[in-house]
Amino acid sequence: MLSRNLLVQAAALAVGAAAAGSVSCPADAPLSCQATYADACCFNSPGGQILLTQFWDTNPSTGPIDSWTIHGLWPDNCDGTYEQYCDSSREVFNITEILKANAPCTLKYMQTFWKDYTGDDEDFWEHEFNKHGTCMSTLEPKCYPSYQPHQEVVDYFKRAVKVDRTLPTYKWLAAAGIVPSTSKTYTLAEIQATLTKNHGYEVIIRCSSGELNELWYHYNVRGSIQSGQFVPVAPVGSPSNCPSTGIKYLPKDGTNPSPPTKTSTAPGTTATAAPGQLSGKGFLYATTPGQSNGGFLISKGTWYRDPSGTPAGYTATPNSDGRTFTLKTSKGNCAVKSDTLTCDTSNTSPSSFGYDGTYLTFGNSNTFYATELPTGQTQGTVYTTPKSVSFQVTWKAS
Ligand SMILES: *[C@@H]1O[C@H](CO)[C@@H](O)[C@H](O)[C@H]1NC(C)=O
């Protein structure tokens, strides 16, 4: 009896112990796409070719400058075709809320490494789950012993993050001397050789306008998405589409080849500047999902939404690095201390900010936070680490 228990335990470890109330599958379930198997809760079918896809976004830049970001976790069929939007009844529109309540560490990782290039991460995550997550057979509600709504949504994102953590693409490429550059180019063969060495199999390498933009890592899975074992495999389906030579791997942020553009527009019109350095005087407006009145930042660096107020004048001063800048108001230099923004004479050294072409950025993120939406005469303290309300800040030259 004892030895049998130990075996069962070892088996559970082998497939990654499933959380209580979650799917548990036999350790000897076959690999998806490499067999047939009756139990679609322990065998991804027909979508058994699972892809973890990553982006390298430079225009505008998303995520840390030294990391690729997640695009999604996709169930391709074994021949490379795929299903999509498989169950409209399970589509979700509050992933941030669901993860906040059930998987805060996963959410935190996603807020850094799973970024939408337009700044609407929630919308991007919804698209990925609703299009792809609803097509994974092992995530279906019937696979859970006592299904709670959105349990599979949590499992989808947890697994995507867990797989992404095993794929430090930036470091792998950098170790082979393949680093972002505005002038250097690379061959498809050298990028492929490095990725293949690390993944074990060919990786699909995708370019946009000759620029390295996306990678698709392929897997078969033994057991479920939730707790199964991901085994790297050769790709099927769409091939790499990069040119064989001259591939650009551009740096993120203001080091894009398009020179940083100074914003200078008539007062009251929206500035459309390229990513880069802001310079001169302007206003900072807030935009937040679902609110037509986003408000603006006032002179202390706080967020104000009362329509009777007026935005404070900010002065942007370029730094010598050619991409970041400092901000100040009539109250003094603007600085982020711990995670709180203030503009005050006591700020002897101002913080450096960036601009991604649409939004103000700080530390590679274009999202700012508040503990609640400010109403009436309340000034909302602006934070740079996640709080219940998130917003973006646009620049309007004055
Ligand atoms: C998410 O939205 C659904 C449907 O509107 C709702 O039933 C559920 O309570 C929400 N979950 C959270 C954590 O907000």
Coordinates of C-alpha atoms and ligand atoms in Angstrom, one line a residue:
M1 CA 0.0 0.0 0.0
L2 CA 2.8 2.3 1.0
S3 CA 4.7 1.7 -2.3
R4 CA 1.5 2.2 -4.3
N5 CA 0.9 5.6 -2.6
L6 CA 4.5 6.6 -3.3
L7 CA 4.0 5.7 -6.9
V8 CA 0.8 7.7 -7.1
Q9 CA 2.6 10.7 -5.5
A10 CA 5.5 10.4 -7.9
A11 CA 3.1 10.2 -10.8
A12 CA 1.3 13.4 -9.6
L13 CA 4.7 15.2 -9.4
A14 CA 5.6 14.0 -12.8
V15 CA 2.6 15.8 -14.4
G16 CA 2.7 18.7 -11.9
A17 CA 0.4 18.3 -9.0
A18 CA -3.1 19.6 -9.8
A19 CA -4.7 22.1 -7.4
A20 CA -7.7 20.9 -5.4
G21 CA -10.8 20.8 -7.5
S22 CA -8.8 20.7 -10.6
V23 CA -8.2 18.1 -13.3
S24 CA -6.0 15.2 -12.5
C25 CA -4.7 13.1 -15.3
P26 CA -2.8 9.8 -15.4
A27 CA 0.9 10.3 -15.7
D28 CA 1.0 7.9 -18.7
A29 CA -1.6 9.8 -20.7
P30 CA -0.2 10.0 -24.3
L31 CA 1.3 13.1 -25.8
S32 CA -1.2 15.2 -27.8
C33 CA -1.0 14.7 -31.6
Q34 CA 1.1 11.6 -31.1
A35 CA -1.7 9.1 -30.3
T36 CA -5.4 8.9 -29.9
Y37 CA -7.0 8.8 -26.5
A38 CA -10.5 8.7 -25.3
D39 CA -10.5 11.2 -22.5
A40 CA -10.4 14.8 -24.1
C41 CA -10.0 16.2 -20.5
C42 CA -6.6 14.6 -20.3
F43 CA -5.6 14.8 -24.0
N44 CA -5.8 18.1 -26.0
S45 CA -7.9 17.3 -29.0
P46 CA -8.3 18.3 -31.8
G47 CA -6.1 21.2 -30.8
G48 CA -3.0 19.2 -29.7
Q49 CA -0.3 21.2 -31.2
I50 CA 0.1 24.0 -28.5
L51 CA 2.0 27.2 -29.3
L52 CA 3.4 29.7 -26.9
T53 CA 3.9 32.8 -29.0
Q54 CA 6.0 35.8 -28.1
F55 CA 6.2 39.4 -29.5
W56 CA 9.1 41.8 -29.9
D57 CA 7.2 45.1 -30.3
T58 CA 9.2 48.2 -31.0
N59 CA 6.7 50.6 -32.6
P60 CA 5.4 51.4 -30.1
S61 CA 7.6 49.4 -27.6
T62 CA 5.8 47.2 -25.2
G63 CA 7.2 45.6 -22.0
P64 CA 10.7 45.7 -20.6
I65 CA 13.5 46.6 -23.1
D66 CA 15.3 43.4 -22.4
S67 CA 12.4 40.9 -22.7
W68 CA 10.1 39.5 -25.3
T69 CA 6.4 39.7 -24.3
I70 CA 3.7 37.1 -24.6
H71 CA 1.3 37.0 -27.5
G72 CA -0.7 33.9 -26.5
L73 CA -1.1 30.2 -25.9
W74 CA -2.8 28.6 -28.9
P75 CA -4.2 25.2 -29.6
D76 CA -3.4 24.4 -33.3
N77 CA -4.7 21.2 -34.7
C78 CA -2.1 18.5 -35.4
D79 CA -1.9 19.5 -39.1
G80 CA -1.4 23.2 -38.3
T81 CA -5.0 24.3 -39.0
Y82 CA -6.8 25.7 -36.0
E83 CA -10.2 26.3 -34.5
Q84 CA -11.1 29.6 -32.9
Y85 CA -13.9 31.2 -30.8
C86 CA -15.2 27.7 -29.8
D87 CA -17.6 28.7 -27.0
S88 CA -19.2 32.1 -27.0
S89 CA -21.0 31.2 -23.7
R90 CA -17.6 31.1 -21.9
E91 CA -16.2 34.4 -23.3
V92 CA -15.0 36.7 -20.6
F93 CA -14.6 40.5 -20.3
N94 CA -13.2 40.9 -16.8
I95 CA -9.9 39.0 -16.9
T96 CA -8.1 41.5 -14.7
E97 CA -10.8 41.1 -12.0
I98 CA -10.9 37.4 -12.3
L99 CA -7.1 37.1 -11.9
K100 CA -6.9 39.7 -9.2
A101 CA -9.2 37.5 -7.1
N102 CA -7.7 34.1 -8.1
A103 CA -4.1 34.5 -9.4
P104 CA -2.6 37.8 -8.4
C105 CA 1.0 36.7 -9.1
T106 CA 0.0 35.6 -12.6
L107 CA -1.7 38.9 -13.1
K108 CA 1.4 40.8 -12.0
Y109 CA 3.6 38.9 -14.4
M110 CA 1.1 39.6 -17.2
Q111 CA 1.0 43.3 -16.5
T112 CA 4.8 43.4 -17.2
F113 CA 5.2 40.7 -19.8
W114 CA 1.8 40.4 -21.7
K115 CA 1.4 43.8 -23.2
D116 CA -1.0 45.2 -25.8
Y117 CA 0.7 47.6 -28.2
T118 CA -2.2 50.0 -28.0
G119 CA -2.0 49.9 -24.2
D120 CA -5.3 48.0 -23.6
D121 CA -3.9 44.8 -22.0
E122 CA -7.3 43.6 -20.7
D123 CA -8.7 43.8 -24.2
F124 CA -5.8 41.8 -25.6
W125 CA -6.1 39.1 -22.9
E126 CA -9.8 38.8 -23.6
H127 CA -9.1 38.3 -27.3
E128 CA -6.5 35.6 -26.5
F129 CA -8.7 33.6 -24.1
N130 CA -12.0 34.0 -26.1
K131 CA -10.4 33.1 -29.4
H132 CA -7.9 30.4 -28.3
G133 CA -8.6 29.4 -24.7
T134 CA -12.2 28.4 -25.5
C135 CA -10.8 25.8 -28.0
M136 CA -8.7 23.8 -25.5
S137 CA -10.5 20.5 -24.8
T138 CA -9.0 20.0 -21.4
L139 CA -10.2 23.4 -20.2
E140 CA -13.8 22.6 -20.7
P141 CA -16.0 23.0 -17.7
K142 CA -17.0 19.3 -17.8
C143 CA -13.3 18.4 -17.1
Y144 CA -13.5 20.0 -13.6
P145 CA -14.8 17.8 -10.7
S146 CA -16.7 20.8 -9.3
Y147 CA -16.5 23.5 -11.9
Q148 CA -16.6 27.1 -10.7
P149 CA -17.2 29.8 -13.3
H150 CA -13.9 31.1 -14.8
Q151 CA -11.8 28.4 -13.3
E152 CA -10.5 27.5 -16.8
V153 CA -9.8 31.2 -17.5
V154 CA -7.4 31.3 -14.4
D155 CA -5.9 28.0 -15.6
Y156 CA -5.3 29.2 -19.1
F157 CA -3.4 32.3 -18.0
K158 CA -1.5 30.5 -15.3
R159 CA -0.2 28.0 -17.8
A160 CA 0.6 30.5 -20.4
V161 CA 2.7 32.4 -17.9
K162 CA 4.3 29.2 -16.6
V163 CA 5.4 28.3 -20.1
D164 CA 6.6 31.8 -20.9
R165 CA 8.8 31.7 -17.8
T166 CA 10.7 28.8 -19.4
L167 CA 11.4 30.8 -22.6
P168 CA 13.9 33.7 -21.9
T169 CA 14.3 34.5 -25.6
Y170 CA 16.0 37.8 -25.1
K171 CA 18.8 36.1 -22.9
W172 CA 19.2 33.2 -25.3
L173 CA 19.7 35.5 -28.3
A174 CA 21.9 37.9 -26.3
A175 CA 24.1 35.0 -25.2
A176 CA 24.7 34.3 -28.9
G177 CA 25.5 38.0 -29.6
I178 CA 22.1 38.6 -31.1
V179 CA 21.1 41.9 -29.5
P180 CA 18.8 44.7 -30.5
S181 CA 20.6 47.2 -32.8
T182 CA 19.6 50.1 -35.0
S183 CA 22.4 49.3 -37.5
K184 CA 23.3 45.6 -37.2
T185 CA 21.3 42.9 -39.0
Y186 CA 21.1 39.1 -38.5
T187 CA 20.5 36.1 -40.7
L188 CA 17.6 33.8 -40.2
A189 CA 20.0 30.8 -39.9
E190 CA 21.8 32.3 -36.9
I191 CA 18.6 33.2 -35.1
Q192 CA 17.2 29.8 -35.8
A193 CA 20.3 28.0 -34.7
T194 CA 20.3 29.8 -31.3
L195 CA 16.6 29.2 -30.7
T196 CA 16.7 25.6 -31.8
K197 CA 19.6 24.9 -29.5
N198 CA 17.6 26.2 -26.5
H199 CA 14.1 24.9 -27.4
G200 CA 15.3 21.6 -28.8
Y201 CA 13.3 22.0 -32.0
E202 CA 12.9 24.6 -34.8
V203 CA 11.0 27.7 -33.8
I204 CA 8.8 29.7 -36.2
I205 CA 10.4 33.1 -36.6
R206 CA 8.1 35.9 -38.0
C207 CA 9.1 39.3 -39.3
S208 CA 7.2 42.4 -40.1
S209 CA 8.8 44.7 -42.7
G210 CA 12.0 42.7 -42.3
E211 CA 12.1 43.3 -38.6
L212 CA 12.1 40.4 -36.1
N213 CA 8.6 40.6 -34.5
E214 CA 7.3 37.3 -33.3
L215 CA 8.3 33.7 -32.3
W216 CA 6.2 30.6 -32.1
Y217 CA 7.4 27.8 -29.8
H218 CA 5.6 24.5 -30.5
Y219 CA 4.6 21.8 -27.9
N220 CA 2.7 18.6 -27.5
V221 CA 1.2 18.1 -24.1
R222 CA 1.0 15.0 -22.0
G223 CA -2.2 15.4 -20.0
S224 CA -4.1 18.7 -19.5
I225 CA -3.3 22.3 -20.2
Q226 CA -3.9 22.8 -16.4
S227 CA -1.3 20.4 -15.1
G228 CA 0.2 18.4 -17.9
Q229 CA 3.7 18.3 -19.2
F230 CA 4.7 20.5 -22.1
V231 CA 7.1 18.7 -24.5
P232 CA 8.8 20.8 -27.2
V233 CA 8.2 19.5 -30.7
A234 CA 8.9 20.5 -34.3
P235 CA 6.5 23.0 -35.7
V236 CA 3.6 22.4 -38.1
G237 CA 1.5 25.0 -39.9
S238 CA 2.7 28.4 -41.0
P239 CA 6.4 28.6 -41.6
S240 CA 8.9 31.3 -40.7
N241 CA 8.5 34.4 -42.9
C242 CA 11.6 36.4 -42.3
P243 CA 14.1 37.1 -45.1
S244 CA 17.2 34.9 -44.9
T245 CA 19.5 37.8 -44.4
G246 CA 19.3 41.4 -43.3
I247 CA 16.9 40.8 -40.4
K248 CA 16.6 43.8 -38.2
Y249 CA 16.2 43.3 -34.4
L250 CA 15.4 46.9 -33.3
P251 CA 15.8 48.2 -29.8
K252 CA 12.7 49.0 -27.9
D253 CA 11.8 52.5 -26.8
G254 CA 13.1 55.8 -28.1
T255 CA 16.1 54.3 -29.8
N256 CA 14.0 53.4 -32.9
P257 CA 15.5 54.5 -36.2
S258 CA 12.8 57.1 -36.6
P259 CA 14.3 60.1 -34.8
P260 CA 12.6 61.3 -31.7
T261 CA 10.1 63.9 -32.7
K262 CA 9.4 67.0 -30.7
T263 CA 5.8 67.7 -30.3
S264 CA 4.7 71.1 -31.4
T265 CA 1.1 71.5 -32.2
A266 CA -1.4 74.3 -31.7
P267 CA -2.9 74.5 -28.2
G268 CA -5.8 72.2 -27.8
T269 CA -5.0 69.8 -30.6
T270 CA -3.8 66.3 -30.0
A271 CA -0.1 65.9 -30.5
T272 CA 0.8 62.9 -32.7
A273 CA 4.5 62.4 -31.9
A274 CA 6.6 59.4 -32.7
P275 CA 8.0 57.4 -29.7
G276 CA 10.8 59.4 -28.1
Q277 CA 11.6 62.4 -26.2
L278 CA 9.1 65.1 -25.2
S279 CA 10.3 68.6 -25.0
G280 CA 8.7 71.9 -24.1
K281 CA 5.4 72.8 -22.5
G282 CA 2.3 70.8 -22.5
F283 CA -0.6 69.2 -20.6
L284 CA -1.0 65.6 -19.3
Y285 CA -4.4 64.1 -19.9
A286 CA -5.5 60.8 -18.4
T287 CA -7.5 58.2 -20.2
T288 CA -9.1 55.3 -18.5
P289 CA -11.1 52.4 -19.9
G290 CA -14.9 53.0 -19.8
Q291 CA -14.7 56.6 -18.7
S292 CA -15.4 59.4 -21.2
N293 CA -14.0 61.9 -18.8
G294 CA -10.5 60.8 -18.1
G295 CA -9.4 64.0 -16.4
F296 CA -5.8 65.3 -16.3
L297 CA -2.8 65.8 -14.0
I298 CA -2.6 68.9 -12.0
S299 CA 0.4 70.7 -10.6
K300 CA 1.3 68.4 -7.7
G301 CA 1.3 65.5 -10.1
T302 CA -2.0 64.3 -8.9
W303 CA -5.0 63.1 -11.0
Y304 CA -8.1 65.3 -11.1
R305 CA -11.3 64.7 -13.0
D306 CA -13.7 67.5 -12.0
P307 CA -14.8 69.3 -15.2
S308 CA -14.4 72.6 -13.5
G309 CA -10.6 72.1 -13.1
T310 CA -7.9 72.8 -15.6
P311 CA -4.8 70.8 -16.4
A312 CA -1.5 72.1 -15.1
G313 CA 1.3 73.2 -17.4
Y314 CA 4.1 70.7 -17.5
T315 CA 7.6 71.4 -18.8
A316 CA 9.4 68.4 -20.4
T317 CA 13.2 68.7 -20.5
P318 CA 15.1 66.2 -22.7
N319 CA 17.9 64.2 -21.1
S320 CA 21.2 63.7 -22.8
D321 CA 20.4 60.0 -23.5
G322 CA 18.3 61.1 -26.5
R323 CA 15.2 59.3 -25.3
T324 CA 14.1 60.2 -21.8
F325 CA 13.1 63.5 -20.3
T326 CA 12.2 65.1 -17.0
L327 CA 9.0 66.9 -16.1
K328 CA 8.2 69.8 -13.8
T329 CA 5.3 72.0 -12.9
S330 CA 4.9 75.3 -11.0
K331 CA 5.2 73.2 -7.8
G332 CA 8.6 71.8 -8.7
N333 CA 10.3 68.8 -10.2
C334 CA 8.2 65.6 -10.8
A335 CA 9.6 62.5 -9.2
V336 CA 8.5 59.0 -8.5
K337 CA 9.6 58.0 -5.0
S338 CA 8.8 54.4 -4.0
D339 CA 5.9 54.1 -6.4
T340 CA 4.3 57.5 -6.0
L341 CA 4.4 60.5 -8.3
T342 CA 4.8 64.0 -6.9
C343 CA 5.8 67.4 -8.3
D344 CA 7.3 69.4 -5.5
T345 CA 10.2 71.7 -4.7
S346 CA 11.5 69.0 -2.3
N347 CA 12.2 66.8 -5.3
T348 CA 15.8 67.7 -5.8
S349 CA 16.4 65.1 -8.5
P350 CA 13.6 64.7 -11.0
S351 CA 12.7 61.2 -12.4
S352 CA 13.1 60.3 -16.1
F353 CA 10.0 59.6 -18.1
G354 CA 9.5 58.3 -21.7
Y355 CA 7.0 58.6 -24.4
D356 CA 5.9 55.6 -26.5
G357 CA 4.3 57.6 -29.3
T358 CA 0.9 57.6 -27.6
Y359 CA 1.4 57.6 -23.9
L360 CA 3.8 58.8 -21.2
T361 CA 5.9 56.0 -19.8
F362 CA 7.8 55.4 -16.6
G363 CA 10.2 52.4 -16.2
N364 CA 9.0 50.8 -19.5
S365 CA 5.3 50.9 -18.5
N366 CA 2.7 53.2 -20.0
T367 CA 0.2 52.4 -17.2
F368 CA -0.3 54.5 -14.1
Y369 CA -2.5 53.6 -11.2
A370 CA -4.8 55.0 -8.5
T371 CA -6.6 53.4 -5.6
E372 CA -9.9 54.7 -6.9
L373 CA -11.3 56.9 -9.7
P374 CA -11.0 60.5 -8.3
T375 CA -14.4 62.2 -8.2
G376 CA -15.4 65.8 -7.4
Q377 CA -12.6 67.8 -5.8
T378 CA -10.6 64.7 -4.9
Q379 CA -7.0 64.6 -6.1
G380 CA -6.0 61.1 -6.9
T381 CA -2.5 60.1 -5.9
V382 CA -0.7 58.6 -9.0
Y383 CA 1.2 55.4 -8.5
T384 CA 3.4 53.4 -10.8
T385 CA 2.6 50.0 -9.4
P386 CA -0.7 48.2 -9.8
K387 CA -3.7 49.5 -7.8
S388 CA -7.4 49.0 -8.4
V389 CA -7.7 51.7 -11.1
S390 CA -5.3 51.9 -14.1
F391 CA -5.0 54.7 -16.6
Q392 CA -2.8 56.1 -19.3
V393 CA -1.4 59.6 -19.8
T394 CA -1.3 61.4 -23.0
W395 CA 0.7 64.6 -23.8
K396 CA -0.8 67.6 -25.5
A397 CA 1.8 70.2 -26.4
S398 CA 0.7 73.8 -25.5
Ligands
LIG1 C1 -16.7 38.6 -14.1 O1 -17.9 38.9 -14.9 C2 -18.9 37.9 -14.7 C3 -20.0 38.1 -15.7 O2 -20.4 39.5 -15.7 C4 -19.4 38.0 -13.3 O3 -20.4 37.0 -13.0 C5 -18.2 37.7 -12.3 O4 -18.6 37.9 -11.0 C6 -17.1 38.6 -12.6 N1 -15.9 38.2 -11.8 C7 -15.2 39.1 -11.1 C8 -14.1 38.4 -10.3 O5 -15.4 40.2 -11.1

